[in-house]
Coordinates of C-alpha atoms in Angstrom, one line a residue:
M1 CA 49.5 -67.3 23.5
E2 CA 49.0 -64.9 20.6
P3 CA 48.1 -66.4 17.2
P4 CA 50.8 -66.3 14.5
A5 CA 50.9 -63.2 12.3
T6 CA 49.8 -65.2 9.3
H7 CA 46.5 -66.2 11.1
K8 CA 45.8 -62.5 11.8
I9 CA 46.4 -61.5 8.2
Q10 CA 44.2 -64.4 6.9
S11 CA 41.5 -63.4 9.3
L12 CA 41.7 -59.8 8.2
I13 CA 41.5 -60.7 4.5
L14 CA 38.5 -63.1 5.1
R15 CA 36.6 -60.5 7.1
A16 CA 37.2 -57.8 4.5
V17 CA 36.1 -60.1 1.6
A18 CA 33.0 -61.1 3.6
Q19 CA 32.1 -57.4 4.1
K20 CA 32.5 -56.6 0.5
G21 CA 31.1 -59.8 -0.9
Q22 CA 33.1 -62.6 -2.6
R23 CA 31.4 -62.0 -6.0
H24 CA 31.9 -58.2 -5.9
T25 CA 35.6 -58.7 -4.8
A26 CA 36.3 -61.2 -7.6
E27 CA 34.8 -58.9 -10.2
S28 CA 36.7 -55.9 -8.9
I29 CA 40.1 -57.6 -9.1
E30 CA 39.1 -59.2 -12.4
V31 CA 39.3 -62.8 -11.5
H32 CA 36.7 -65.6 -11.6
E33 CA 34.9 -66.1 -8.4
S34 CA 36.1 -69.7 -8.2
A35 CA 39.8 -68.6 -8.3
L36 CA 39.2 -66.2 -5.4
S37 CA 37.4 -69.0 -3.5
R38 CA 40.3 -71.3 -4.0
F39 CA 42.7 -68.6 -2.9
L40 CA 40.7 -68.0 0.3
A41 CA 40.6 -71.7 1.0
G42 CA 44.4 -71.9 0.8
E43 CA 44.4 -73.8 -2.5
G44 CA 46.2 -71.3 -4.7
G45 CA 44.1 -69.7 -7.4
L46 CA 45.6 -66.2 -7.6
K47 CA 48.8 -64.7 -9.2
L48 CA 50.9 -62.1 -7.4
D49 CA 49.5 -59.2 -9.4
Q50 CA 45.9 -60.4 -8.6
I51 CA 46.8 -60.6 -4.9
C52 CA 48.2 -57.1 -5.1
R53 CA 44.9 -55.9 -6.7
L54 CA 43.0 -57.7 -3.9
F55 CA 44.9 -55.9 -1.2
V56 CA 44.3 -52.5 -3.0
F57 CA 40.6 -53.3 -3.4
L58 CA 40.3 -54.3 0.3
E59 CA 42.4 -51.3 1.4
I60 CA 44.8 -53.5 3.3
Q61 CA 48.5 -52.6 3.5
P62 CA 51.3 -53.6 5.8
E63 CA 52.6 -51.0 8.2
Y64 CA 55.8 -51.2 10.2
L65 CA 55.6 -50.5 13.9
G66 CA 58.4 -48.9 15.9
D67 CA 59.4 -52.2 17.5
G68 CA 60.2 -53.8 14.1
E69 CA 57.0 -55.8 14.0
T70 CA 54.6 -55.6 11.1
T71 CA 50.9 -55.5 11.1
V72 CA 48.2 -55.1 8.5
I73 CA 45.5 -52.5 8.8
K74 CA 43.0 -50.9 6.5
A75 CA 44.1 -47.7 4.7
E76 CA 41.2 -45.8 6.1
H77 CA 42.2 -46.7 9.7
L78 CA 45.8 -45.6 9.0
R79 CA 44.5 -42.2 7.7
A80 CA 42.3 -41.8 10.8
L81 CA 45.3 -42.5 13.1
R82 CA 47.4 -40.0 11.2
V83 CA 44.7 -37.3 11.6
L84 CA 44.4 -38.0 15.4
A85 CA 48.1 -37.9 15.8
R86 CA 48.4 -34.6 14.0
V87 CA 45.7 -33.0 16.0
A88 CA 47.2 -34.3 19.3
M89 CA 50.6 -32.9 18.3
E90 CA 49.1 -29.5 17.3
E91 CA 47.2 -29.2 20.5
G92 CA 50.0 -30.5 22.7
V93 CA 48.0 -33.4 24.0
P94 CA 50.3 -35.9 25.9
L95 CA 50.1 -39.3 24.4

């Protein structure tokens, strides 16, 4: 059984914050580290605009798949996929 989408998103956010560091992340989105910590623990702590800044800082964005499902990937990965798709189309590589 596949975990719910919310668990995947939570895991992605937690991994991204761990990679960049909680203190650095909090400073970058202009919140106190304790507010970010509460948010990551599921106890509130951030306002909508702060959550948006968090996603921008972590380079996380929702992308829609052809089947109507949504997923969350890093912006740099999306850019890489676009480059690969463009090259494959230009060279006639069957996908």
